[in-house]
């Protein structure tokens, strides 16, 4: 007689335990809880492992059911969409050879597939056709079926199908690992999954978006494949929103606006990754730096400066030559000694500390520097202002007693938030990044530093996620990601707690008992790279800077030639009040002038001067944001601009 397998117990997130027959699928569990949950479910998690919803469950476990709008559910959805994309590709290019198609954590794309098209290349013109085929496959609602094959059979199948890259992948899979495939109709792909139960579960929120290049095995010595990017969302409405945001992102691209608004340019062939700041962009940067210095001086910081190069010995002691050498430029021979361009400012600030004997009464030291650093970036990764080789970091280093660490980190967090708000950023995501595998220092020092950062986050009341292994080689850190107008996140601010550089440089101060004690060092950047932050700022505001940052705050427009002298005199008077006001006495029609200055040049205000305004001592004001503000005395207009500047609005 056959024996029935004992039932299994599944513990749900609310702590409740449900009993099911062994072999029950995740979908059946969802159906037993509710029809709505079953409809929204796309995957499950058993004891931390995300699995396909349709697979049988053989053992008792802790279980979560992921719906299509959850982060984990979207990953399952997008992985399944990548499978469908590969199916669509094989229908129009049967000879194409597949490599891999994972979901990705990228605001622009949700998944990609790397494919070798051989002598039948694909172009952007093929993308709408691929997308239409994907929608057809989804509508047919074909089941995803998991198959597992012995290694020899799996390899033979891929050889037969001409899938050379899959064969190479099989040869690298450890002998004890199963080799699995997912079949949907006639299409089969080697894949670990998980996938949704059927193609129909993916829904209509899918798109094929872009092409790029990618080396097989991510090795530049291998063949370049074609990467097809796509996206998948919980529903079509979310997909349409994403498409709109992509179009809006193109309009806001800081590289295009940098040209249109004459803000900056790159050195190009004369210096890849190096930036030229034009007068208008330079002025915005000047206002950023001016505000930065004012706020630091108010916050109890001192301003320091350091050189751009130092002997290699400094970088050897700091650990950069051991842990950061690939991002540093080659040595320069000066008087027979090797010098290096600085990738960071911190070792110089350490040298300032070591210039004299320090007392516990003097601590904390808060030293800030707008220090220009140089780091090697692969040419293919350079991207306007967002990824450059020479940039200015809004850097600061705090030298503290151990009992001061938590409070100072809390002060830093509050400083970060106040600074970002002044530039128009009000949403943030916090990461607590812990010790990476390649690092220096004792476990005890890392634990102390991590605990101090975590305590500060909790004290300020900011939600955060732990990024395991994401710390710097010398210490854990808090990374602050800002969210822009389009909902994209950008890494800018960072606070790093370091017990290691003080040890490496043998730093000390005299404590209350007269003995030597080791200071704790906190590395801190509020904006990060000024270049990168400026690029993010341009995209966040679409080039339409707030009044306090705008290179031109207002333009006075002469209605006719007889008003030219008046607008010139008025602009001169307003400039004397430290307002950035230009005069336009050109012969263009007034409507054309208004459109050009407000919406092409993105000036915050224009003020029209005609016969009536001259007679009344007024200007007729139009705002880029608020529209027609009507006539007002010149003094009132000046006060309006001054108020906007003072409020950082």
Coordinates of C-alpha atoms in Angstrom, one line a residue:
X1 CA 0.0 0.0 0.0
X2 CA 1.2 3.5 -0.8
X3 CA 1.5 5.9 2.0
X4 CA 0.2 9.5 1.8
X5 CA 2.8 12.1 2.5
X6 CA 2.2 14.0 5.7
X7 CA 0.7 17.5 5.4
X8 CA 2.9 20.6 5.4
X9 CA 2.6 23.7 7.5
X10 CA 3.1 27.1 5.9
X11 CA 3.7 30.1 8.1
X12 CA 2.4 33.3 6.6
X13 CA 3.8 36.9 7.3
X14 CA 1.1 37.6 9.9
X15 CA 2.3 34.6 11.9
X16 CA -0.6 32.4 11.1
X17 CA 0.1 28.8 10.2
X18 CA -1.9 27.0 7.5
X19 CA -1.8 23.3 6.8
X20 CA -1.9 21.9 3.2
X21 CA -1.3 18.6 1.5
X22 CA 2.3 18.1 0.3
X23 CA 2.6 19.2 -3.4
X24 CA 0.1 22.1 -3.1
X25 CA 1.2 24.9 -5.4
X26 CA 1.7 28.5 -4.3
X27 CA -1.2 29.5 -6.6
X28 CA -3.5 27.0 -4.7
X29 CA -2.4 28.5 -1.4
X30 CA -3.2 32.0 -2.7
X31 CA -6.7 30.8 -3.9
X32 CA -7.4 29.3 -0.5
X33 CA -6.8 32.8 1.1
X34 CA -8.8 34.8 -1.4
X35 CA -9.7 35.3 -5.1
X36 CA -8.2 38.8 -5.2
X37 CA -4.9 37.6 -3.9
X38 CA -4.8 34.7 -6.4
X39 CA -5.5 37.1 -9.2
X40 CA -2.7 39.5 -8.1
X41 CA -0.1 36.9 -7.1
X42 CA 2.8 36.3 -9.4
X43 CA 5.3 34.5 -7.2
X44 CA 6.1 33.1 -3.7
X45 CA 8.9 33.2 -1.3
X46 CA 9.8 30.0 0.7
X47 CA 12.3 30.5 3.5
X48 CA 13.8 33.5 1.7
X49 CA 13.9 31.9 -1.8
X50 CA 11.6 33.4 -4.5
X51 CA 9.9 30.7 -6.5
X52 CA 7.4 30.3 -9.3
X53 CA 3.8 30.3 -8.1
X54 CA 2.9 27.2 -10.1
X55 CA 5.5 24.9 -8.6
X56 CA 4.5 22.3 -5.9
X57 CA 5.6 22.9 -2.3
X58 CA 7.1 19.8 -0.8
X59 CA 8.0 20.9 2.8
X60 CA 6.9 23.1 5.6
X61 CA 8.3 26.6 5.4
X62 CA 7.8 30.3 6.0
X63 CA 5.9 31.7 3.0
X64 CA 5.2 35.0 1.5
X65 CA 3.0 35.6 -1.6
X66 CA 4.3 38.3 -3.9
X67 CA 1.8 40.3 -5.9
X68 CA 2.4 42.1 -9.2
X69 CA 2.8 45.5 -7.6
X70 CA 5.5 44.5 -5.1
X71 CA 9.2 44.9 -5.7
X72 CA 9.7 41.1 -5.7
X73 CA 6.6 40.5 -7.7
X74 CA 7.7 43.0 -10.4
X75 CA 11.1 41.2 -10.6
X76 CA 9.2 37.9 -11.4
X77 CA 7.0 39.7 -13.9
X78 CA 10.0 41.3 -15.6
X79 CA 12.0 38.1 -15.7
X80 CA 9.0 36.5 -17.4
X81 CA 8.7 39.4 -19.8
X82 CA 12.4 38.9 -20.8
X83 CA 11.5 35.2 -21.6
X84 CA 8.7 36.4 -23.8
X85 CA 11.0 39.0 -25.5
X86 CA 13.4 36.1 -26.4
X87 CA 10.5 34.2 -27.8
X88 CA 9.5 37.2 -30.0
X89 CA 13.1 37.6 -31.1
X90 CA 13.3 34.0 -32.3
X91 CA 10.2 34.5 -34.3
X92 CA 11.6 37.3 -36.4
X93 CA 15.3 36.1 -36.2
X94 CA 15.3 32.3 -35.9
X95 CA 19.1 32.1 -36.1
X96 CA 19.7 34.5 -33.2
X97 CA 21.7 33.1 -30.4
X98 CA 20.5 33.9 -26.8
X99 CA 22.7 34.5 -23.8
X100 CA 20.8 35.9 -20.8
X101 CA 17.8 38.0 -19.9
X102 CA 17.6 39.1 -16.2
X103 CA 15.4 41.7 -14.5
X104 CA 17.4 44.8 -13.6
X105 CA 17.1 47.5 -10.9
X106 CA 17.2 50.5 -13.3
X107 CA 14.6 53.4 -13.4
X108 CA 14.7 53.4 -17.2
X109 CA 14.4 49.6 -17.8
X110 CA 13.0 46.6 -16.1
X111 CA 14.8 43.8 -18.0
X112 CA 17.1 43.1 -20.9
X113 CA 18.2 40.2 -23.1
X114 CA 21.7 39.9 -24.6
X115 CA 21.6 38.3 -28.0
X116 CA 24.0 37.5 -30.9
X117 CA 22.2 38.3 -34.1
X118 CA 25.1 37.2 -36.4
X119 CA 24.6 38.4 -40.0
X120 CA 20.9 39.4 -39.3
X121 CA 21.3 42.5 -37.1
X122 CA 18.3 44.1 -35.5
X123 CA 17.6 47.8 -35.6
X124 CA 15.5 50.3 -33.7
X125 CA 12.9 50.0 -36.4
X126 CA 12.3 46.3 -35.3
X127 CA 11.5 47.3 -31.7
X128 CA 7.8 48.1 -32.3
X129 CA 7.4 44.7 -34.1
X130 CA 9.0 42.9 -31.2
X131 CA 6.7 44.7 -28.8
X132 CA 3.6 43.8 -30.8
X133 CA 4.7 40.1 -30.9
X134 CA 5.2 40.2 -27.1
X135 CA 1.6 41.4 -26.7
X136 CA 0.3 38.6 -28.9
X137 CA 2.2 36.0 -26.8
X138 CA 0.8 37.5 -23.6
X139 CA -2.7 37.5 -25.0
X140 CA -2.5 33.7 -25.8
X141 CA -1.9 33.1 -22.1
X142 CA 0.5 30.1 -22.7
X143 CA 1.6 28.3 -19.5
X144 CA 5.2 28.5 -18.3
X145 CA 6.3 24.9 -17.7
X146 CA 9.5 24.1 -15.7
X147 CA 11.6 21.2 -17.0
X148 CA 14.8 19.8 -15.5
X149 CA 17.3 17.8 -17.6
X150 CA 20.4 15.9 -16.9
X151 CA 23.6 17.8 -17.9
X152 CA 24.3 15.7 -21.0
X153 CA 20.7 16.0 -22.3
X154 CA 20.6 19.8 -21.5
X155 CA 23.8 20.3 -23.4
X156 CA 22.7 18.2 -26.3
X157 CA 19.5 20.2 -26.6
X158 CA 21.3 23.5 -26.6
X159 CA 23.8 22.3 -29.2
X160 CA 20.9 21.1 -31.4
X161 CA 19.2 24.5 -31.0
X162 CA 22.4 26.3 -32.0
X163 CA 22.5 28.1 -28.6
X164 CA 26.3 28.4 -28.3
X165 CA 26.2 30.9 -25.4
X166 CA 23.8 28.6 -23.4
X167 CA 26.3 25.7 -24.1
X168 CA 29.1 27.8 -22.7
X169 CA 27.0 28.6 -19.7
X170 CA 26.2 24.9 -19.0
X171 CA 29.9 24.1 -19.1
X172 CA 30.4 26.6 -16.2
X173 CA 27.6 25.3 -14.0
X174 CA 28.8 23.2 -11.1
X175 CA 28.2 19.4 -11.6
X176 CA 25.9 19.2 -8.6
X177 CA 23.5 22.0 -9.7
X178 CA 20.3 21.2 -11.7
X179 CA 19.9 22.5 -15.2
X180 CA 16.4 23.9 -15.7
X181 CA 14.4 25.2 -18.6
X182 CA 11.1 27.0 -18.9
X183 CA 8.9 26.1 -21.9
X184 CA 6.1 28.3 -23.1
X185 CA 4.4 26.8 -26.2
X186 CA 7.0 25.9 -28.8
X187 CA 9.7 28.1 -27.2
X188 CA 12.1 26.8 -24.6
X189 CA 14.8 28.7 -22.8
X190 CA 17.4 27.6 -20.3
X191 CA 16.6 29.5 -17.1
X192 CA 16.4 29.2 -13.3
X193 CA 13.2 31.2 -13.2
X194 CA 11.1 32.1 -11.4
X195 CA 8.3 32.9 -13.8
X196 CA 4.6 33.7 -13.6
X197 CA 2.2 30.8 -14.1
X198 CA 1.4 31.8 -17.7
X199 CA 2.2 34.5 -20.2
X200 CA -1.2 36.1 -19.7
X201 CA -0.2 36.9 -16.1
X202 CA 2.4 39.4 -17.4
X203 CA -0.3 41.7 -18.6
X204 CA -0.2 44.5 -21.1
X205 CA 2.1 46.8 -19.2
X206 CA 5.1 45.8 -21.3
X207 CA 7.4 47.7 -23.7
X208 CA 10.5 47.2 -25.8
X209 CA 12.6 50.4 -25.4
X210 CA 16.2 50.5 -26.5
X211 CA 19.2 48.8 -28.0
X212 CA 22.8 48.7 -26.6
X213 CA 26.0 46.7 -26.8
X214 CA 27.2 44.1 -24.2
X215 CA 30.2 41.8 -24.2
X216 CA 29.6 38.1 -23.7
X217 CA 30.6 37.3 -20.1
X218 CA 31.0 41.0 -19.5
X219 CA 34.5 40.6 -20.9
X220 CA 35.8 43.2 -23.5
X221 CA 37.9 40.4 -25.1
X222 CA 34.7 38.6 -26.1
X223 CA 32.3 39.2 -28.8
X224 CA 29.9 42.2 -28.6
X225 CA 26.3 41.2 -28.4
X226 CA 23.1 43.2 -28.8
X227 CA 21.3 44.1 -25.6
X228 CA 17.6 44.7 -26.0
X229 CA 16.1 46.7 -23.1
X230 CA 12.4 46.4 -22.1
X231 CA 10.1 47.2 -19.2
X232 CA 7.1 45.6 -17.6
X233 CA 4.8 47.0 -15.0
X234 CA 1.8 45.9 -12.9
X235 CA -0.6 47.4 -15.4
X236 CA -0.8 49.4 -18.6
X237 CA -1.4 52.7 -16.8
X238 CA 2.0 52.4 -15.0
X239 CA 3.6 51.6 -18.3
X240 CA 2.1 54.6 -20.0
X241 CA 3.3 56.8 -17.1
X242 CA 6.8 55.3 -17.5
X243 CA 6.8 56.1 -21.2
X244 CA 5.7 59.7 -20.4
X245 CA 8.5 60.0 -17.9
X246 CA 11.1 58.7 -20.4
X247 CA 9.9 61.3 -22.9
X248 CA 10.1 64.0 -20.2
X249 CA 13.6 62.7 -19.2
X250 CA 14.8 63.2 -22.7
X251 CA 13.5 66.8 -22.6
X252 CA 15.3 67.3 -19.3
X253 CA 18.5 65.6 -20.3
X254 CA 21.2 67.9 -18.7
X255 CA 23.5 67.3 -21.7
X256 CA 21.0 68.8 -24.1
X257 CA 20.0 71.6 -21.8
X258 CA 23.6 72.3 -21.1
X259 CA 23.9 73.3 -24.8
X260 CA 20.5 74.9 -25.2
X261 CA 21.0 77.1 -22.1
X262 CA 24.8 77.6 -22.7
X263 CA 25.7 76.2 -19.2
X264 CA 28.7 73.9 -19.9
X265 CA 30.5 71.7 -22.4
X266 CA 33.0 68.9 -22.3
X267 CA 36.6 68.9 -23.5
X268 CA 35.8 66.0 -25.9
X269 CA 38.9 64.7 -27.6
X270 CA 41.1 67.1 -25.7
X271 CA 40.1 65.7 -22.4
X272 CA 37.4 63.1 -22.0
X273 CA 35.4 63.4 -18.8
X274 CA 36.6 67.0 -18.1
X275 CA 34.1 69.9 -17.9
X276 CA 34.2 73.5 -19.2
X277 CA 31.9 75.7 -17.2
X278 CA 30.4 78.5 -19.4
X279 CA 29.5 81.9 -17.8
X280 CA 25.8 81.0 -17.1
X281 CA 26.6 77.6 -15.7
X282 CA 29.6 79.1 -13.9
X283 CA 27.3 81.6 -12.2
X284 CA 24.9 78.9 -11.0
X285 CA 27.9 77.0 -9.6
X286 CA 29.1 80.2 -7.9
X287 CA 25.8 80.6 -6.2
X288 CA 25.8 77.0 -5.1
X289 CA 29.3 77.3 -3.6
X290 CA 28.5 80.7 -2.0
X291 CA 25.5 79.1 -0.2
X292 CA 27.5 76.1 0.7
X293 CA 30.2 78.2 2.4
X294 CA 27.7 80.4 4.2
X295 CA 25.8 77.3 5.6
X296 CA 29.1 75.6 6.7
X297 CA 30.3 78.6 8.5
X298 CA 27.0 79.0 10.2
X299 CA 27.1 75.3 11.1
X300 CA 30.4 75.5 13.0
X301 CA 32.7 74.3 10.2
X302 CA 36.1 75.8 9.2
X303 CA 37.1 76.0 5.5
X304 CA 40.4 74.4 4.4
X305 CA 42.2 73.9 1.1
X306 CA 44.6 71.2 0.0
X307 CA 46.9 70.6 -3.0
X308 CA 45.9 68.5 -6.1
X309 CA 48.9 66.1 -5.8
X310 CA 51.0 64.4 -3.2
X311 CA 53.8 61.9 -3.0
X312 CA 52.8 58.3 -3.5
X313 CA 53.8 57.6 0.1
X314 CA 50.7 59.5 1.3
X315 CA 48.4 57.3 -0.7
X316 CA 50.3 54.2 0.4
X317 CA 49.7 55.0 4.1
X318 CA 46.1 55.9 3.5
X319 CA 45.5 52.6 1.7
X320 CA 44.4 54.1 -1.6
X321 CA 47.2 52.4 -3.5
X322 CA 46.2 49.1 -2.1
X323 CA 42.4 49.4 -2.4
X324 CA 41.8 52.2 -4.9
X325 CA 44.7 52.1 -7.4
X326 CA 42.6 51.2 -10.4
X327 CA 40.7 54.5 -10.1
X328 CA 43.9 56.6 -9.6
X329 CA 46.0 58.1 -12.4
X330 CA 49.6 57.0 -13.0
X331 CA 52.4 58.6 -11.1
X332 CA 54.2 61.9 -12.0
X333 CA 57.9 62.1 -11.5
X334 CA 58.9 65.2 -9.6
X335 CA 62.5 65.6 -8.4
X336 CA 62.9 61.8 -8.7
X337 CA 59.9 61.0 -6.5
X338 CA 56.5 59.7 -7.6
X339 CA 53.5 61.9 -7.1
X340 CA 49.8 61.1 -7.7
X341 CA 46.8 63.2 -8.5
X342 CA 44.4 63.1 -5.5
X343 CA 41.3 60.9 -5.8
X344 CA 40.1 62.1 -2.4
X345 CA 40.8 64.9 0.0
X346 CA 40.8 63.0 3.3
X347 CA 44.5 62.3 3.7
X348 CA 45.3 66.0 3.4
X349 CA 42.9 66.9 6.2
X350 CA 44.6 64.2 8.3
X351 CA 47.9 66.0 7.7
X352 CA 46.4 69.3 8.9
X353 CA 45.3 67.5 12.1
X354 CA 48.8 66.1 12.7
X355 CA 50.5 69.5 12.4
X356 CA 50.3 70.1 16.1
X357 CA 49.4 68.5 19.4
X358 CA 45.7 68.3 19.9
X359 CA 43.6 68.4 23.1
X360 CA 40.3 66.7 23.8
X361 CA 38.9 70.2 24.6
X362 CA 39.4 71.2 21.0
X363 CA 37.3 68.4 19.5
X364 CA 35.3 68.2 17.4
X365 CA 37.1 69.7 14.4
X366 CA 34.8 70.2 11.4
X367 CA 36.9 70.9 8.3
X368 CA 35.2 71.5 4.9
X369 CA 36.7 71.8 1.5
X370 CA 35.4 72.2 -2.1
X371 CA 38.3 70.0 -3.3
X372 CA 38.8 69.0 -6.9
X373 CA 39.7 65.3 -7.3
X374 CA 40.6 63.1 -10.2
X375 CA 39.5 59.6 -10.7
X376 CA 39.8 57.3 -13.7
X377 CA 36.5 56.2 -15.2
X378 CA 36.3 53.9 -18.2
X379 CA 35.6 56.1 -21.3
X380 CA 32.4 54.1 -22.1
X381 CA 30.9 55.0 -18.7
X382 CA 31.5 58.8 -19.0
X383 CA 28.1 60.6 -19.1
X384 CA 27.9 64.4 -19.3
X385 CA 28.2 65.8 -15.8
X386 CA 27.0 62.6 -14.1
X387 CA 30.2 60.6 -14.6
X388 CA 33.4 62.5 -15.1
X389 CA 37.1 62.2 -14.5
X390 CA 37.8 65.5 -12.7
X391 CA 35.2 66.9 -10.3
X392 CA 34.9 69.0 -7.2
X393 CA 33.6 67.3 -4.1
X394 CA 31.8 69.2 -1.3
X395 CA 33.9 67.4 1.2
X396 CA 34.2 67.6 5.0
X397 CA 36.0 65.6 7.6
X398 CA 35.1 65.6 11.3
X399 CA 37.7 64.6 13.9
X400 CA 35.9 63.5 17.1
X401 CA 36.1 61.9 20.5
X402 CA 34.3 58.6 20.5
X403 CA 31.6 60.0 22.8
X404 CA 30.8 62.7 20.2
X405 CA 30.3 60.4 17.2
X406 CA 26.6 59.7 17.4
X407 CA 25.6 63.3 18.0
X408 CA 27.8 64.6 15.2
X409 CA 26.5 62.1 12.7
X410 CA 23.0 63.1 13.7
X411 CA 24.0 66.8 13.0
X412 CA 25.4 65.7 9.6
X413 CA 22.1 64.0 8.7
X414 CA 20.1 67.1 9.6
X415 CA 22.5 69.3 7.6
X416 CA 22.1 67.0 4.6
X417 CA 18.4 67.3 4.6
X418 CA 18.4 71.1 5.1
X419 CA 20.9 71.6 2.3
X420 CA 19.0 69.3 -0.2
X421 CA 15.7 71.1 0.6
X422 CA 17.2 74.4 -0.3
X423 CA 17.8 73.1 -3.8
X424 CA 14.3 71.7 -4.2
X425 CA 14.7 68.1 -3.2
X426 CA 12.2 66.8 -0.6
X427 CA 12.2 63.0 -0.9
X428 CA 15.0 60.8 0.0
X429 CA 16.0 57.1 0.4
X430 CA 18.6 56.2 3.1
X431 CA 21.0 53.2 2.9
X432 CA 23.1 52.0 5.7
X433 CA 26.1 50.4 3.9
X434 CA 28.0 47.8 5.9
X435 CA 31.5 46.2 5.7
X436 CA 32.6 45.0 2.2
X437 CA 34.7 41.9 1.7
X438 CA 37.7 43.9 0.7
X439 CA 38.3 46.3 3.6
X440 CA 40.7 47.2 6.4
X441 CA 40.3 47.4 10.2
X442 CA 39.2 45.2 13.1
X443 CA 35.7 43.7 13.4
X444 CA 35.3 45.7 16.7
X445 CA 36.0 49.1 15.0
X446 CA 33.5 48.3 12.2
X447 CA 30.9 47.2 14.6
X448 CA 31.3 50.5 16.6
X449 CA 31.1 52.6 13.5
X450 CA 28.1 50.8 12.1
X451 CA 26.3 51.1 15.4
X452 CA 26.9 54.8 15.6
X453 CA 25.5 55.4 12.1
X454 CA 22.4 53.3 12.8
X455 CA 21.8 55.1 16.1
X456 CA 21.9 58.4 14.3
X457 CA 19.4 57.3 11.7
X458 CA 17.0 56.1 14.3
X459 CA 17.5 59.3 16.3
X460 CA 16.6 61.5 13.3
X461 CA 13.6 59.2 12.6
X462 CA 14.6 58.5 9.0
X463 CA 13.6 55.1 7.4
X464 CA 16.5 53.3 5.9
X465 CA 17.6 50.0 4.3
X466 CA 20.7 48.0 5.0
X467 CA 23.0 47.6 2.0
X468 CA 25.1 44.6 3.1
X469 CA 28.7 44.9 2.0
X470 CA 28.2 48.3 0.4
X471 CA 30.5 50.3 2.7
X472 CA 33.9 52.0 1.8
X473 CA 37.0 49.9 2.3
X474 CA 37.8 52.0 5.4
X475 CA 34.4 52.2 7.1
X476 CA 30.6 51.9 6.9
X477 CA 28.5 54.7 5.6
X478 CA 25.0 56.3 5.2
X479 CA 24.2 56.9 1.6
X480 CA 21.4 59.4 0.8
X481 CA 19.6 59.0 -2.5
X482 CA 17.5 62.0 -3.6
X483 CA 14.3 61.6 -5.6
X484 CA 13.8 64.0 -8.5
X485 CA 10.6 65.3 -10.2
X486 CA 10.3 62.2 -12.3
X487 CA 10.7 59.9 -9.3
X488 CA 14.3 58.9 -10.3
X489 CA 16.7 58.4 -7.4
X490 CA 20.3 59.8 -7.5
X491 CA 23.1 59.0 -5.1
X492 CA 24.7 62.3 -3.9
X493 CA 25.1 62.7 -0.1
X494 CA 27.2 60.3 2.0
X495 CA 28.3 60.1 5.7
X496 CA 31.1 57.6 6.5
X497 CA 32.4 56.7 9.9
X498 CA 36.1 55.7 9.9
X499 CA 38.1 54.2 12.7
X500 CA 40.8 53.1 10.3
X501 CA 42.5 56.1 8.8
X502 CA 43.3 57.5 12.2
X503 CA 45.0 54.2 13.0
X504 CA 46.9 54.1 9.7
X505 CA 48.2 57.7 10.2
X506 CA 48.8 57.2 13.9
X507 CA 46.6 60.2 14.8
X508 CA 46.1 61.1 18.4
X509 CA 44.9 63.8 20.8
X510 CA 45.5 64.2 24.6
X511 CA 42.5 63.0 26.6
X512 CA 41.2 64.3 29.9
X513 CA 43.6 62.0 31.8
X514 CA 46.6 63.3 29.9
X515 CA 47.0 60.1 27.9
X516 CA 47.1 59.8 24.1
X517 CA 43.7 58.8 22.5
X518 CA 42.7 58.0 19.0
X519 CA 40.2 60.3 17.3
X520 CA 37.3 59.0 15.2
X521 CA 37.1 60.4 11.7
X522 CA 33.8 61.1 9.8
X523 CA 33.9 61.7 6.1
X524 CA 30.9 63.7 4.9
X525 CA 29.6 65.1 1.6
X526 CA 26.3 66.9 1.4
X527 CA 26.0 67.4 -2.4
X528 CA 28.7 64.9 -3.4
X529 CA 30.3 65.9 -6.7
X530 CA 29.3 69.5 -7.7
X531 CA 29.3 68.4 -11.3
X532 CA 27.0 65.4 -10.7
X533 CA 24.8 67.4 -8.4
X534 CA 24.5 70.2 -11.0
X535 CA 23.5 67.7 -13.7
X536 CA 20.8 66.3 -11.4
X537 CA 19.7 69.8 -10.5
X538 CA 19.3 70.7 -14.2
X539 CA 17.2 67.6 -14.9
X540 CA 15.2 68.0 -11.7
X541 CA 14.2 71.6 -12.6
X542 CA 14.3 71.0 -16.4
X543 CA 16.8 73.8 -16.7
X544 CA 14.3 76.2 -15.1
X545 CA 16.3 77.1 -12.0
X546 CA 14.7 78.7 -9.0
X547 CA 15.1 82.4 -8.7
X548 CA 18.0 82.4 -6.2
X549 CA 20.0 80.1 -8.6
X550 CA 18.9 81.5 -12.0
X551 CA 21.8 83.1 -13.9
X552 CA 19.3 85.7 -15.2
X553 CA 16.4 86.3 -12.8
X554 CA 14.4 88.6 -15.0
X555 CA 14.4 90.3 -18.3
X556 CA 12.9 93.8 -18.9
X557 CA 11.2 94.0 -22.3
X558 CA 10.9 97.2 -24.3
X559 CA 7.6 97.3 -26.3
X560 CA 9.1 99.6 -28.8
X561 CA 12.3 101.5 -29.7
X562 CA 11.2 104.5 -27.7
X563 CA 11.2 102.4 -24.5
X564 CA 14.8 101.1 -25.0
X565 CA 16.5 103.7 -22.9
X566 CA 14.0 103.2 -20.0
X567 CA 14.5 99.4 -19.8
X568 CA 18.3 99.8 -19.9
X569 CA 18.2 102.3 -17.0
X570 CA 15.8 100.1 -15.0
X571 CA 17.9 97.1 -15.4
X572 CA 20.9 99.1 -14.2
X573 CA 19.0 100.2 -11.1
X574 CA 17.9 96.6 -10.3
X575 CA 21.4 95.2 -10.8
X576 CA 22.5 97.8 -8.2
X577 CA 20.2 95.9 -5.8
X578 CA 22.2 92.7 -6.5
X579 CA 19.4 91.4 -8.8
X580 CA 20.4 89.7 -12.0
X581 CA 18.3 91.5 -14.6
X582 CA 18.9 92.0 -18.3
X583 CA 17.2 94.3 -20.8
X584 CA 15.8 93.3 -24.2
X585 CA 15.4 96.3 -26.5
X586 CA 15.3 94.3 -29.7
X587 CA 12.8 94.9 -32.4
X588 CA 11.1 91.5 -32.0
X589 CA 7.4 91.4 -31.2
X590 CA 6.6 91.4 -27.5
X591 CA 4.9 88.0 -27.6
X592 CA 8.0 86.4 -29.2
X593 CA 10.2 88.0 -26.6
X594 CA 8.1 86.7 -23.8
X595 CA 8.1 83.1 -25.2
X596 CA 11.8 83.2 -25.9
X597 CA 12.9 84.4 -22.4
X598 CA 10.4 82.5 -20.3
X599 CA 10.2 79.2 -22.1
X600 CA 13.3 78.8 -24.2
X601 CA 15.8 80.5 -22.0
X602 CA 13.8 79.6 -18.8
X603 CA 14.2 83.0 -17.2
X604 CA 11.9 83.1 -14.1
X605 CA 10.3 86.5 -14.8
X606 CA 9.9 89.0 -17.6
X607 CA 8.7 92.6 -17.1
X608 CA 7.2 94.6 -20.0
X609 CA 7.8 98.4 -20.3
X610 CA 5.5 100.3 -22.7
X611 CA 3.9 103.8 -22.8
X612 CA 1.5 103.0 -20.0
X613 CA 4.2 101.6 -17.7
X614 CA 6.4 104.6 -18.3
X615 CA 3.6 106.9 -17.5
X616 CA 2.7 105.1 -14.3
X617 CA 6.2 104.1 -13.1
X618 CA 5.3 100.4 -13.3
X619 CA 6.2 97.2 -15.1
X620 CA 3.8 94.5 -16.3
X621 CA 5.2 91.2 -14.9
X622 CA 4.8 87.7 -16.2
X623 CA 6.1 84.7 -14.3
X624 CA 7.3 81.5 -15.9
X625 CA 5.4 79.5 -13.2
X626 CA 2.5 81.7 -12.2
X627 CA 1.6 83.4 -15.4
X628 CA 0.5 87.0 -15.7
X629 CA 1.0 89.0 -12.4
X630 CA -0.2 92.3 -13.9
X631 CA 1.3 95.7 -13.4
X632 CA 3.2 96.7 -10.3
X633 CA 5.6 99.4 -9.2
X634 CA 9.3 98.8 -10.0
X635 CA 10.1 98.8 -6.3
X636 CA 7.4 96.1 -5.7
X637 CA 8.9 94.0 -8.5
X638 CA 12.3 94.3 -7.0
X639 CA 11.0 93.3 -3.6
X640 CA 9.3 90.3 -5.2
X641 CA 12.6 89.1 -6.6
X642 CA 14.5 89.8 -3.4
X643 CA 11.8 87.8 -1.4
X644 CA 12.2 84.8 -3.8
X645 CA 16.0 84.9 -3.4
X646 CA 15.8 85.1 0.4
X647 CA 13.3 82.2 0.6
X648 CA 15.4 80.0 -1.8
X649 CA 12.2 79.6 -3.9

